[in-house]
Coordinates of N, CA and C in Angstrom, one line a residue:
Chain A
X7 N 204.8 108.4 31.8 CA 203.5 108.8 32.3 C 202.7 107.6 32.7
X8 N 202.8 107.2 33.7 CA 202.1 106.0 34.6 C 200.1 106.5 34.7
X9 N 199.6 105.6 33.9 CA 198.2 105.9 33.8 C 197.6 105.2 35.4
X10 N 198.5 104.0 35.6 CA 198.0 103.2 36.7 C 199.2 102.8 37.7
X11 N 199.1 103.8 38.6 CA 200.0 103.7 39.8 C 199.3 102.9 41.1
X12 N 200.4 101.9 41.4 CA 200.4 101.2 43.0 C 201.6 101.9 43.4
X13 N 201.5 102.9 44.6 CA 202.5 103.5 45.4 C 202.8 102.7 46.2
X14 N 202.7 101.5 46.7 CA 203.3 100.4 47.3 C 203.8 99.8 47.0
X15 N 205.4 99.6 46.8 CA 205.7 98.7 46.7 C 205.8 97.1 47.0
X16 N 205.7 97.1 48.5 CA 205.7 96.5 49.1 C 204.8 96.1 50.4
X17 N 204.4 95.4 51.1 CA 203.0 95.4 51.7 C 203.5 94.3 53.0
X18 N 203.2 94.0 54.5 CA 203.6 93.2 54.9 C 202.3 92.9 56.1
X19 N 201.6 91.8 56.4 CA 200.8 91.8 57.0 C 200.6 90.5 58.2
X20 N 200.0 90.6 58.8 CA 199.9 89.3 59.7 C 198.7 88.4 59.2
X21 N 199.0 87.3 59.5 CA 198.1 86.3 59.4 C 197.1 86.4 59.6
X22 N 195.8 86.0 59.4 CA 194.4 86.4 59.8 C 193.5 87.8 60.4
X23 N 194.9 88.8 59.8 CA 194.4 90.2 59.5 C 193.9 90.6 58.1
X24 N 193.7 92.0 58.0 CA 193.1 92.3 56.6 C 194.3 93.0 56.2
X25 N 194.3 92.3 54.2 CA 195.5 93.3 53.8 C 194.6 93.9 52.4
X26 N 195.5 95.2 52.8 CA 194.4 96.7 51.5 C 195.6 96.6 51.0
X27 N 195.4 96.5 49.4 CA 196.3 96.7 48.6 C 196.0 98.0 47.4
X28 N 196.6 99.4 47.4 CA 196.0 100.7 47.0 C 196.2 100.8 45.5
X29 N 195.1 101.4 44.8 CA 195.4 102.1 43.1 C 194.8 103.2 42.6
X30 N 195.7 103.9 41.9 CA 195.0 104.8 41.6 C 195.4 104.9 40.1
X31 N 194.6 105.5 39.4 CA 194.6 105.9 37.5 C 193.9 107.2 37.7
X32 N 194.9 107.7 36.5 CA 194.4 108.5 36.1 C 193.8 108.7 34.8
X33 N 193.9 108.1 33.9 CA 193.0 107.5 32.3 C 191.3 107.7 32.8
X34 N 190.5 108.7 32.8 CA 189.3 108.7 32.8 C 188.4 107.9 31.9
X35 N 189.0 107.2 30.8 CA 188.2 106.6 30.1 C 187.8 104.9 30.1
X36 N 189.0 104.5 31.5 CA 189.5 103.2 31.8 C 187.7 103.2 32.7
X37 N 187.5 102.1 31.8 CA 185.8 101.3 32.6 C 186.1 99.5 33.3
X38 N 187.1 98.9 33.2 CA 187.1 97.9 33.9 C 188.3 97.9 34.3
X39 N 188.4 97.2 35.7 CA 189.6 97.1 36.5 C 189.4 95.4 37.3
X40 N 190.9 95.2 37.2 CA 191.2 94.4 37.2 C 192.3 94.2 38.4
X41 N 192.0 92.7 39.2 CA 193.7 92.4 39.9 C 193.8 91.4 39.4
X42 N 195.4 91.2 39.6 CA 195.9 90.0 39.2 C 196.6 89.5 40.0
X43 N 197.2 88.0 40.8 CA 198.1 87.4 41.3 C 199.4 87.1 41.0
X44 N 200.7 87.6 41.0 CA 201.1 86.6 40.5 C 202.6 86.1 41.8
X45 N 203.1 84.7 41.6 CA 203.8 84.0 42.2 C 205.3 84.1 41.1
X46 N 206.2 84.3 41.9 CA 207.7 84.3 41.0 C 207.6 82.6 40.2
X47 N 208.2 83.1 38.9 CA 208.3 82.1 38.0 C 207.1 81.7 37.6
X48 N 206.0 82.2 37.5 CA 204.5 81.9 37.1 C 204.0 83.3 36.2
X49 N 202.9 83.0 35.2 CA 202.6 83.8 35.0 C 201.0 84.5 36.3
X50 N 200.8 85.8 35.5 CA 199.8 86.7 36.4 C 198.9 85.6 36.1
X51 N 198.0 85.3 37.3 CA 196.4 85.0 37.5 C 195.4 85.8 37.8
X52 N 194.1 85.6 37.2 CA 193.7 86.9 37.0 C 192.5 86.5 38.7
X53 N 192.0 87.6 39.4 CA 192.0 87.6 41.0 C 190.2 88.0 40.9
X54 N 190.0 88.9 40.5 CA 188.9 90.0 41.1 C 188.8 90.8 39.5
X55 N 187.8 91.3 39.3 CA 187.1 92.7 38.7 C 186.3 92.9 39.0
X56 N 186.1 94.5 38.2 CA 184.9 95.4 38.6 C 184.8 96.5 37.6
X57 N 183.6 96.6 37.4 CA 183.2 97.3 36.5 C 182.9 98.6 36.8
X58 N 182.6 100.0 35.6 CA 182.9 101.3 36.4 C 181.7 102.0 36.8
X59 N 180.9 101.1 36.7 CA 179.4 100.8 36.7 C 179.2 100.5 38.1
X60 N 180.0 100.1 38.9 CA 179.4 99.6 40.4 C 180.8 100.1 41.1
X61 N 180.7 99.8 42.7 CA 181.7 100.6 43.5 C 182.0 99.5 44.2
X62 N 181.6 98.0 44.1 CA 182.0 96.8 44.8 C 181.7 95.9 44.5
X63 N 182.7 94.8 44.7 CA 182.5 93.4 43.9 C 183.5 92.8 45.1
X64 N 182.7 91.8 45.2 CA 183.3 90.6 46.2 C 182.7 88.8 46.1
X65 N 184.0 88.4 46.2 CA 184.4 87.1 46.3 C 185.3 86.1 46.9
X66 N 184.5 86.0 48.0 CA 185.2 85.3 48.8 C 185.8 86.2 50.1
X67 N 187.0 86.0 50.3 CA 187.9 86.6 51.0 C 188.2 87.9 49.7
X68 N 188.1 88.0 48.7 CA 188.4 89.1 48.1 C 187.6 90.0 48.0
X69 N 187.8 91.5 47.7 CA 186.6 92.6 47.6 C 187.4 93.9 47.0
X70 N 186.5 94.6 45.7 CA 187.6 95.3 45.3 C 186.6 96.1 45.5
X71 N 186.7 97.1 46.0 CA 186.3 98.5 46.1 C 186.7 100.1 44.9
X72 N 185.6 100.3 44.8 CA 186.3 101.6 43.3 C 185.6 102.6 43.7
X73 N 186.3 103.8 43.9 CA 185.7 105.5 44.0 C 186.5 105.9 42.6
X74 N 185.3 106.0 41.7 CA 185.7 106.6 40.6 C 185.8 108.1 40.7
X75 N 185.7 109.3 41.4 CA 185.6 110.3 41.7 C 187.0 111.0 42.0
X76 N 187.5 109.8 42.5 CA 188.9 110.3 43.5 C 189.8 109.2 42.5
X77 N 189.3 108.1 41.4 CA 189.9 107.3 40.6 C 191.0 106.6 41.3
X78 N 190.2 106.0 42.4 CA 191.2 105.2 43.2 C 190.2 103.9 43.4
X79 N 191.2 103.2 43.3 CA 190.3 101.3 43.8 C 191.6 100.8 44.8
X80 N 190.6 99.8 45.4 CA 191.5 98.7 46.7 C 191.1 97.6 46.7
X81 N 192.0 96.7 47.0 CA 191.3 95.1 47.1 C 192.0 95.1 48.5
X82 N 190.8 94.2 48.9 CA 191.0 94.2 50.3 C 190.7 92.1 50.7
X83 N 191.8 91.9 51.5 CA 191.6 90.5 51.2 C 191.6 90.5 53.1
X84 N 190.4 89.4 53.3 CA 190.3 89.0 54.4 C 189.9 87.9 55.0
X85 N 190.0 87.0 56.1 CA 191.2 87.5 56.6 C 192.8 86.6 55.4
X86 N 194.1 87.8 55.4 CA 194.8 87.3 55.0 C 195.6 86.0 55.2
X87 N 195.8 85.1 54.4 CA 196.8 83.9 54.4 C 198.0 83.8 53.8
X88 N 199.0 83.0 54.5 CA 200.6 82.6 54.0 C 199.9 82.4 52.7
X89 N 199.7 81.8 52.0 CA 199.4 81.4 50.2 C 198.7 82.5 49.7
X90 N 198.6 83.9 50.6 CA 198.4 84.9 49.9 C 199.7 85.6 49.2
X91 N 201.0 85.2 50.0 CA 201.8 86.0 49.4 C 202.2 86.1 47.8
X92 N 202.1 87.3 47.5 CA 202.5 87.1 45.9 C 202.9 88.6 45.3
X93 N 202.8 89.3 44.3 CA 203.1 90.4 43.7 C 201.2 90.4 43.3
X94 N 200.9 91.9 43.4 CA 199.6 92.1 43.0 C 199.6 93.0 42.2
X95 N 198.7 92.8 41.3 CA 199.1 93.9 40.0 C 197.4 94.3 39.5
X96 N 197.5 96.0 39.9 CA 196.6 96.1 39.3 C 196.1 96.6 38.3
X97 N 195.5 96.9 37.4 CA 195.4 96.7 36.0 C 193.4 97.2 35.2
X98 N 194.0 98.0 34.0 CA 192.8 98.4 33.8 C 192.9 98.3 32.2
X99 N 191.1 98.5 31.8 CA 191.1 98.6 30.5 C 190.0 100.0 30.0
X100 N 190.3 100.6 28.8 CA 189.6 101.4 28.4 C 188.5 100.7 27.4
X101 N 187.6 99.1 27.8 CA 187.5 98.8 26.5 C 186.0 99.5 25.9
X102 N 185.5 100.2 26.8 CA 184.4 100.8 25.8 C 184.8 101.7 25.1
X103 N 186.1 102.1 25.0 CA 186.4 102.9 23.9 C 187.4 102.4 22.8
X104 N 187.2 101.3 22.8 CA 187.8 100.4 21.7 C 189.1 99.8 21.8
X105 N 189.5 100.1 23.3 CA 191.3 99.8 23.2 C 191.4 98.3 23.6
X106 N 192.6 97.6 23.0 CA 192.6 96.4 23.7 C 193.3 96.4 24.7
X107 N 194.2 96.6 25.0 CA 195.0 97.2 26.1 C 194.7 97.3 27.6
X108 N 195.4 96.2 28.1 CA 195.1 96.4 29.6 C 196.4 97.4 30.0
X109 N 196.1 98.3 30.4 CA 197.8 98.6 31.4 C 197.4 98.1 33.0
X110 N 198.9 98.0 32.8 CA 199.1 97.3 34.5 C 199.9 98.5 35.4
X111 N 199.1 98.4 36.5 CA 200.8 98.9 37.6 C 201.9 97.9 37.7
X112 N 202.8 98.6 38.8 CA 203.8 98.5 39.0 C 204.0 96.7 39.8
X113 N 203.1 96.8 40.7 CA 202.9 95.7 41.7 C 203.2 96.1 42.7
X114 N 202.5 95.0 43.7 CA 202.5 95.3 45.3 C 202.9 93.9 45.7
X115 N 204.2 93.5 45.5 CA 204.5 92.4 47.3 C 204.0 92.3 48.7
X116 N 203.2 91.4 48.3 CA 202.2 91.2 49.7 C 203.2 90.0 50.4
X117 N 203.5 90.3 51.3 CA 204.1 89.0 52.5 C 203.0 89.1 54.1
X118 N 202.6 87.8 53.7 CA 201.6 87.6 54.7 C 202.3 86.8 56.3
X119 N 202.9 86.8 57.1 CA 203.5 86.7 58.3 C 202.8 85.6 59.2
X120 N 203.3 84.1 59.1 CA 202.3 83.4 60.1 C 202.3 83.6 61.3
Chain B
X21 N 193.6 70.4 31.5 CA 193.6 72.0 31.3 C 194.5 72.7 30.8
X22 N 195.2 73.0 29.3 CA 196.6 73.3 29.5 C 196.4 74.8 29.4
X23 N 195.4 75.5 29.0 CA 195.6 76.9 28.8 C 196.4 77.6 28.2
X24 N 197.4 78.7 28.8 CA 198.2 79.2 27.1 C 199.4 78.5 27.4
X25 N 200.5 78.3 26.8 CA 201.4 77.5 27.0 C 202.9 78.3 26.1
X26 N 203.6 79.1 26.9 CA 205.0 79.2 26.2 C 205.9 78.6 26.2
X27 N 206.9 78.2 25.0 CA 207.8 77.9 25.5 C 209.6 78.8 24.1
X28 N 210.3 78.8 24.8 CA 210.6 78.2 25.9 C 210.7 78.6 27.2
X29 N 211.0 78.3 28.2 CA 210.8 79.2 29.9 C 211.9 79.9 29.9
X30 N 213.2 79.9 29.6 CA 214.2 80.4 29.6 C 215.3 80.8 28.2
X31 N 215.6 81.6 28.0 CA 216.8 81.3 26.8 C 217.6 82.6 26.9
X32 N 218.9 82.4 26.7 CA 220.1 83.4 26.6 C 220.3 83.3 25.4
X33 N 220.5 84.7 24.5 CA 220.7 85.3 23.3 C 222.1 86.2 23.3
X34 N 223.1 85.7 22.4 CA 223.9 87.1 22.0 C 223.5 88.1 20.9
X35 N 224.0 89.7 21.4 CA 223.7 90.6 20.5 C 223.6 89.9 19.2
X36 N 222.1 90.4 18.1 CA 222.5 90.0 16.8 C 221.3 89.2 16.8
X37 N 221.4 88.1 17.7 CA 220.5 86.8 17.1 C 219.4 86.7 16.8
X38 N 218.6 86.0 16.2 CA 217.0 85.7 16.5 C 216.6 84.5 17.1
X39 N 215.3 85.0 17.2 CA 214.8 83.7 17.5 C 212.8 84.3 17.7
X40 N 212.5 82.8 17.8 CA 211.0 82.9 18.1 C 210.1 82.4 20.0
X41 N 209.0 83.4 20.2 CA 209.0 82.5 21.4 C 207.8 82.3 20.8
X42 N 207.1 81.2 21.7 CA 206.1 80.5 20.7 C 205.2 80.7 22.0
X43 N 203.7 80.5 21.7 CA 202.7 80.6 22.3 C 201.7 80.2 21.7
X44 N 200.6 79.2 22.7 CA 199.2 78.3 22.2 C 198.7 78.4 22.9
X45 N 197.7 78.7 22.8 CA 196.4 78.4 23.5 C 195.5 77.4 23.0
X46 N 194.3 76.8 23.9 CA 193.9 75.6 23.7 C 192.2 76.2 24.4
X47 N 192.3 77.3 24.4 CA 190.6 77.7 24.8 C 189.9 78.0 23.9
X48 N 190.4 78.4 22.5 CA 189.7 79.1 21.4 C 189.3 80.4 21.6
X49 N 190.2 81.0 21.9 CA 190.3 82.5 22.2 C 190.4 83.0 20.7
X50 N 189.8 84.4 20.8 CA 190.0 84.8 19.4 C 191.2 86.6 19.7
X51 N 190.7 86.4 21.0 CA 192.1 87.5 21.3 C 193.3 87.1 21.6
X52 N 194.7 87.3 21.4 CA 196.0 87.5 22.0 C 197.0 88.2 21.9
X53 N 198.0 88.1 22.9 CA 198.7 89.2 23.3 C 199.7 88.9 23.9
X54 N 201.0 89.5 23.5 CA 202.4 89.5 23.9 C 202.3 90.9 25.4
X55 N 203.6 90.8 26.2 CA 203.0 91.6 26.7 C 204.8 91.0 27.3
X56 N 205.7 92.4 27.9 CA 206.9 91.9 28.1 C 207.0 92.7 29.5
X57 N 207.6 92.5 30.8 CA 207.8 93.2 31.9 C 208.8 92.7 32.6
X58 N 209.3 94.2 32.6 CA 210.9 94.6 32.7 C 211.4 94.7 34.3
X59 N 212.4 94.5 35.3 CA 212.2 93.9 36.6 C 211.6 95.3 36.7
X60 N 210.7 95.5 38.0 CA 210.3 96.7 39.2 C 209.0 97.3 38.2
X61 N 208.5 96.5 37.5 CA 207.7 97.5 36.5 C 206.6 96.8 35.6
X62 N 205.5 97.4 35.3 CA 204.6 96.7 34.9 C 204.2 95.9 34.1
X63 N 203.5 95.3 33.3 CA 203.5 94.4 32.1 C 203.3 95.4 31.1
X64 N 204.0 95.7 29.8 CA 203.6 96.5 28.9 C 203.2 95.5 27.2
X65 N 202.5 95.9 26.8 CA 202.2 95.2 25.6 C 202.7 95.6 24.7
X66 N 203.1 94.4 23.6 CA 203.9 94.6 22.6 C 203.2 94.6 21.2
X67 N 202.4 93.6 21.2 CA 201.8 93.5 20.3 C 200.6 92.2 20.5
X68 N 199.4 92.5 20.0 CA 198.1 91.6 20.2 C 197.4 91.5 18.8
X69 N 196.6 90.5 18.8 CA 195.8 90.3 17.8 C 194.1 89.4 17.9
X70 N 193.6 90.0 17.4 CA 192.0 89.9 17.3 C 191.2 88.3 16.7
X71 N 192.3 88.2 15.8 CA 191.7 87.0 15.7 C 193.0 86.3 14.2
X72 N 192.7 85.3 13.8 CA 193.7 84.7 12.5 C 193.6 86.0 11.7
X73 N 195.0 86.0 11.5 CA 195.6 87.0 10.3 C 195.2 87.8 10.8
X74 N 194.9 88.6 11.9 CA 194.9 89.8 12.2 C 195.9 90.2 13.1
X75 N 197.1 91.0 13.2 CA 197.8 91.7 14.8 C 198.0 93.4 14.5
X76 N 198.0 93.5 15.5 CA 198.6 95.5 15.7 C 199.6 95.3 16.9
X77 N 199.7 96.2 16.6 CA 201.2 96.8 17.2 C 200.4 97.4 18.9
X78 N 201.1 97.1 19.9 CA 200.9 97.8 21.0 C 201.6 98.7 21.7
X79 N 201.9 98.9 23.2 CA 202.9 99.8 23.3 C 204.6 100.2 22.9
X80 N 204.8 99.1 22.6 CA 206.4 98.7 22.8 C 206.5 97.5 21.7
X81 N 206.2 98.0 20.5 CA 206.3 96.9 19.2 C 207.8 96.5 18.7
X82 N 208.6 98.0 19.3 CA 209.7 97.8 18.2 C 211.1 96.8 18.3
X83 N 211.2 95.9 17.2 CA 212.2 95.3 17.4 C 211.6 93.7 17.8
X84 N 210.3 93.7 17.3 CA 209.6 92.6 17.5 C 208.8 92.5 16.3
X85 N 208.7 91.1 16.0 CA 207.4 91.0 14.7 C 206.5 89.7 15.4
X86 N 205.0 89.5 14.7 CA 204.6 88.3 15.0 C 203.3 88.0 14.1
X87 N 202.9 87.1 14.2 CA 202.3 86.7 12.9 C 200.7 85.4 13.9
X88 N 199.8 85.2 12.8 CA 199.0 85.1 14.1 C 198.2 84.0 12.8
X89 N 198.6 82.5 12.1 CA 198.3 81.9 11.3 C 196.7 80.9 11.5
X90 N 196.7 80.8 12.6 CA 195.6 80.0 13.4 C 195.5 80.6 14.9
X91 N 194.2 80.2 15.1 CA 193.8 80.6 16.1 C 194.5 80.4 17.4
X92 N 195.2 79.1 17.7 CA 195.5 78.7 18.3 C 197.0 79.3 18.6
X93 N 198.0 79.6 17.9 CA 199.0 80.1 17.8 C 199.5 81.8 17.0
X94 N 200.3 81.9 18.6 CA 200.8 83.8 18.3 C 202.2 83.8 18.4
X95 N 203.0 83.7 17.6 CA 204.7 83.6 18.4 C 204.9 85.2 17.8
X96 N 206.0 85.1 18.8 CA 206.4 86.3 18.8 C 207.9 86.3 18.2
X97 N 208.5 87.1 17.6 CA 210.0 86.9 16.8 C 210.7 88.4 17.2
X98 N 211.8 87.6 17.5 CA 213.0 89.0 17.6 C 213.9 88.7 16.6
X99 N 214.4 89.8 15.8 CA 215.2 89.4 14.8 C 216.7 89.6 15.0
X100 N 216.6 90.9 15.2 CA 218.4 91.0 16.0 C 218.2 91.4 17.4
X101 N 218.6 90.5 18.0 CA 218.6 91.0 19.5 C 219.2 91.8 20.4
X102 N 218.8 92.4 21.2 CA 219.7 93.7 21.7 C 219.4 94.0 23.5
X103 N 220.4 94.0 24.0 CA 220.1 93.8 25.5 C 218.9 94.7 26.1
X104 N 218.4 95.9 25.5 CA 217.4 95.9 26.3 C 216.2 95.4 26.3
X105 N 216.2 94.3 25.0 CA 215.1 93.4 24.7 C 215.1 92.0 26.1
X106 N 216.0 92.2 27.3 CA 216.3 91.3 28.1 C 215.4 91.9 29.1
X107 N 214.0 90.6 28.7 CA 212.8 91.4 30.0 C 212.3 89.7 30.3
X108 N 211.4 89.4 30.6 CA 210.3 88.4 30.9 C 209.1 88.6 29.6
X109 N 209.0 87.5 29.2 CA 208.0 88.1 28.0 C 206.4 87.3 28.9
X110 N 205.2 87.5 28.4 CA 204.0 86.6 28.7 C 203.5 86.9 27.5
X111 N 203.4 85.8 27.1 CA 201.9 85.8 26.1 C 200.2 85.2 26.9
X112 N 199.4 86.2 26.3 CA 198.0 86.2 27.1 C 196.9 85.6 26.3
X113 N 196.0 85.3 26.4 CA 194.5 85.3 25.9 C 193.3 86.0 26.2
X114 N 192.3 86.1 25.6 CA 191.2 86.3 26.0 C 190.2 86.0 25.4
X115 N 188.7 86.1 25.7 CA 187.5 85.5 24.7 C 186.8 86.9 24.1
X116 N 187.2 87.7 25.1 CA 186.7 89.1 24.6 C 187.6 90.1 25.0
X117 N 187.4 91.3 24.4 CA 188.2 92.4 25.0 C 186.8 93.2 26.4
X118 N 185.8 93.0 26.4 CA 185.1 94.1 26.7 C 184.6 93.4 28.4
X119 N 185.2 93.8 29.6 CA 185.2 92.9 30.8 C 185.1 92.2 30.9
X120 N 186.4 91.4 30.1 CA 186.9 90.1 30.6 C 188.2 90.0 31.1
X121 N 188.4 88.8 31.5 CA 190.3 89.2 31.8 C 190.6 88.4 31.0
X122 N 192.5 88.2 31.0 CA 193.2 87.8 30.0 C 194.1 86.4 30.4
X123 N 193.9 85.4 30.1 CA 195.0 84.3 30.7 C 196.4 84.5 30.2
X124 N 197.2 84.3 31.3 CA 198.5 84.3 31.1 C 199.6 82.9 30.7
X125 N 199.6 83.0 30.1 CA 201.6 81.6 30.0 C 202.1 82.2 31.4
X126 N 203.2 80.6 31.9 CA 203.8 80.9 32.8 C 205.0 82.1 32.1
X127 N 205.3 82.6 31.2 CA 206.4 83.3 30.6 C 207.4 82.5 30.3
X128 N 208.2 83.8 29.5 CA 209.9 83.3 29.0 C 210.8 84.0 29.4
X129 N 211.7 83.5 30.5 CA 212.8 84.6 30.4 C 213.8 85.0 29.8
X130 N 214.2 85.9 28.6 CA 215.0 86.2 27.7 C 216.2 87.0 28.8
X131 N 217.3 86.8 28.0 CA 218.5 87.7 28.7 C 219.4 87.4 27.1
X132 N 219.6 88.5 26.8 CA 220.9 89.2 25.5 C 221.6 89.4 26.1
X133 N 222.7 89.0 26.0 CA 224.0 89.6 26.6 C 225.0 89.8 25.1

């Protein structure tokens, strides 16, 4: 029972276009979300959050978007770069209700195309 | 900067064995967390702990122990090993649980054969 599904596996985009990377949860009680980076042979770095308190957070070229209604978030990176390619994983926590527990999705392979 | 630091990055195990992976951190985190992911699939937690002498069990505890003596150090122990314990492990940190994120080790890759 996947609380936090990325139905993409995989994602492929051009160079100095925009790449949306999709999530959805279903845990109603998950209040912070999270992405993370990560590069083969590295651990995850942590990218972007947002809280369940607001519907957008942005930095930089990154921006994560959350409709808690439809319990779907996107990060949307623009415009995309070759040193974007990586596995994206996104990731939530229930912690106002005491859990420590991040769950993660599955990940998204972003290959960015010069 | 060393942040959390596992080692070792790699190790092959036959059915049976033990062993420890070790993990430090150097930010003075009072949270950490094991957390193992298996290829095509997400990070699942094994087990974390809140602060010295404290750990709980997380998703996927069994067949693992770990012990949490100083702050600075969480290793994690397999005692008999068994191939489906052949995943990528990370051990994490954090300063808080409540919207924060968690730093990662580059990982270990375990394989039981």
């Amino acid at each position: 029972d996947q609380q936090v599904k990325q139905n993409s596996p995989s994602l492929s985009v051009q160079e100095g276009r925009i790449s949306i990377l999709n999530c959805d949860y279903t845990n109603s009680m998950f209040d912070y979300f999270l992405w993370y980076k990560k590069y083969p042979a590295e651990g995850p770095t942590f990218l972007i959050s947002i809280s369940s308190i607001k519907d957008k957070n942005e930095d930089g070229r990154f921006t994560v978007f959350l409709n808690k209604s439809a319990k779907h978030l996107s990060l949307h990176i623009v415009p995309s770069q070759p040193g974007d390619s990586a596995v994206y994983f996104c990731a939530a926590s229930a912690a106002g209700a005491g859990s420590y527990q991040l769950t993660f999705g599955k990940g998204t392979k972003l290959s960015v195309i010069p | 900067n060393a942040g959390v630091t596992q080692t070792p990055k790699f190790r092959i195990l036959k059915i049976g064995q033990s062993m420890t992976l070790q993990c430090t951190q150097d930010m003075n985190h009072n949270y950490m967390y094991w957390y193992r992911q298996d290829p095509g699939m997400g990070l699942k937690l094994i087990y974390y702990s809140v602060g010295a002498g404290i750990t709980d069990k997380g998703e996927v505890p069994n067949g693992y122990n770990v012990s949490r003596s100083t702050t600075e150090d969480f290793p994690l122990r397999l005692e008999l090993a068994a191939p489906s314990q052949t995943s990528v492990y990370f051990c994490a940190s954090s300063y808080s649980t409540v919207n924060t994120e968690a730093f990662f080790g580059q990982g270990t890759r375990l394989t039981v054969v």
